[in-house]
Amino acid sequence: MDSIELARSVRLTALDLCHSKRASHIGGAYSVADILAVLYADVLNISPLTVDNPERDRVFYSKGHACTALYAVLNACGYLKGYDLLKEFTVNGSYFTSHVNHQIPGVELSTGSLGHALGVACGTALALKRKGNAGSVFTIVSDGELDEGSNWESLLAGAHHALDNMILIIDYNKIQSFGSVEEVLALEPLADKLRAFRWQVTEVDGHNHDELRKTLAESSLARNGLPKAIIAHTVKGKGVSFMEGQLAWHYKSPNDADYTRARAELEA
Amino acid sequence: MRNTFINSLCELARAHDDIFLMCGDLGYSVLEPFAEQFPERFLNAGIAEQNMTEMAVGLAREGYNVFTYSIGNFPTLRCMEQIRYDVCYHDANVKIIAVGGGYAYGALGVSHHTTEDIAMLRSIPNMLVTAPADPHEARSIAKYLVSHRGPAYVRLNKAGEPMIHRGEVDVQPGRLITVREGAGVAVLTTGAVLDGAIRQIDEAGRPWAVYSCPMLSAFDTETMCSLARRFDCIVTMEEHQLAGGFGSAVLECLSDLRAQGRIASMPIVRRVGIPNKFIGYAGTQEYLRMKAGVDLGRILENA
Ligand SMILES: Cc1ncc(C[n+]2csc(CCOP(=O)(O)OP(=O)(O)O)c2C)c(N)n1
Ligand SMILES: [Mg+2]
């Protein structure tokens, strides 16, 4: 499956999950869908057979509330053999909790409390360096999540320890939980902030697969003493016209009519 | 006991090449030997305890046995959620070392009084809470933790604690160490208050039994049953708030044993600890213990 097909599949699965299980956070799943699709289709050195291989690339998915996108990509890429995601998601006794869970194969870290994964990624990146391991460490955070001070501790640490095997991807969809990022706690000038923290910063259109592929691949290879931050400019709810840029779709789960309309748009 | 613990860790790190020590920008004149001998397994994480704890999880995931070190509330309460979710839910091989348990940093003020940590940490699944009473216990705990896979917390006092045991002790989760046999009353302590307890009992000339509990977790129920049968009164003592601490743990255990019918009656449990208050004025550890009522005075008067 190429990354475009994979992204479409991720959005369709997320739609199914949010509709059938009345789950939230489809907006954040759609803003990150293209990033995940490009990573899993073209960039990561990992496969369902190498989830425990020490040489693998690590992915830390910090925006755990947007779980449907990660579960969907893992499902489409064959990591969830023996599981029935659509059936099991959030049902009694299932480890498919609606904030990502490391009990699921391919999930490195349970998240859901925002602002935890970047520091774990720093520790992992440091360990890989000290052990002479060539793997790359990818971390995906959301924008509102950067309100959390813990991230800024980790940004200091990543640069201080020259963790150039780290690639931080920021899903900059400009909306958080109760307002726009600009209204709630502005991040701008974000690129300047990150550069001032001594991260190498690239800004990309987070829905353009060619741009994502090129930047992710280059960032993963460049061992130049600088950790990499990719600011992916995205649209919350991307892919479904009536969800795009709408705060409400941080919470809402699609009803039957929403589902039909969204499905038609995604399949078009 | 702080130096004993760190020096033990240093010795152990020679044979155990997975031991990794992190600090939150503290440890001057204590951590240098480790940092110099094992620079590849040492990291000053800066004054950033949330990130230190997260990084510890990252390092642990890659095979290290990581010890984080700082003062009292900083590697613990400051980053409780990292401890709960990143360390404990993932059962990560991370050990948290806090120096300055209770009022060890008395004059430094409430910021440095570590008086709620046991309650908070012992409530988290997978966490093993430890608090040595003397340098022998500290060394024994260090040795134990080198082969213990999973989260643990070490509540150290600071410096100058007398040796109470004759040598290393067999520490195990939930096990009581017999300090002396006795009759009538059993005094159970955790951490560095043991020394004061013994002195007060000796001064009063009481024949009481004394036990130290360096590793709080599910108590060995056989031992607790036998204590309940042998003693009418059990005194617990800790340099910690009464709510949720060591005494609470003992009460919970005895109450459960009673509810399960494993003991016919509950002994009277008298808890010595801090009666849920802050002490905002300065003082030595000894002075603040006295002001908070962390001593056996009232118990000795009434028993
Ligand atoms: C520490 C923490 N505080 C609050 C929340 C509740 N919460 C879940 S999602 C969210 C908003 C997230 O917005 P953003 O980080 O921008 O994510 P995205 O737009 O990608 O969905 C909030 C506040 C949380 N999960 N964790
Ligand atoms: Mg957002």
Short mmCIF file of C-alpha atoms and ligand atoms in Angstrom, two decimals, chain A residues 142-144 171-176 181 236, ligand 2:
data_model
loop_
_atom_site.label_atom_id
_atom_site.label_comp_id
_atom_site.label_asym_id
_atom_site.label_seq_id
_atom_site.Cartn_x
_atom_site.Cartn_y
_atom_site.Cartn_z
CA SER A 142 0.51 17.69 19.12
CA ASP A 143 0.60 21.48 19.33
CA GLY A 144 -1.59 22.11 22.36
CA ASP A 171 1.31 18.08 14.43
CA TYR A 172 0.64 21.80 14.27
CA ASN A 173 -3.09 21.81 13.58
CA LYS A 174 -3.56 25.11 15.45
CA ILE A 175 -6.42 23.83 17.60
CA GLN A 176 -6.37 22.34 21.06
CA VAL A 181 -3.60 27.43 20.12
CA LYS A 236 -7.46 19.44 12.30
MG MG C 2 -3.84 20.61 18.15
#
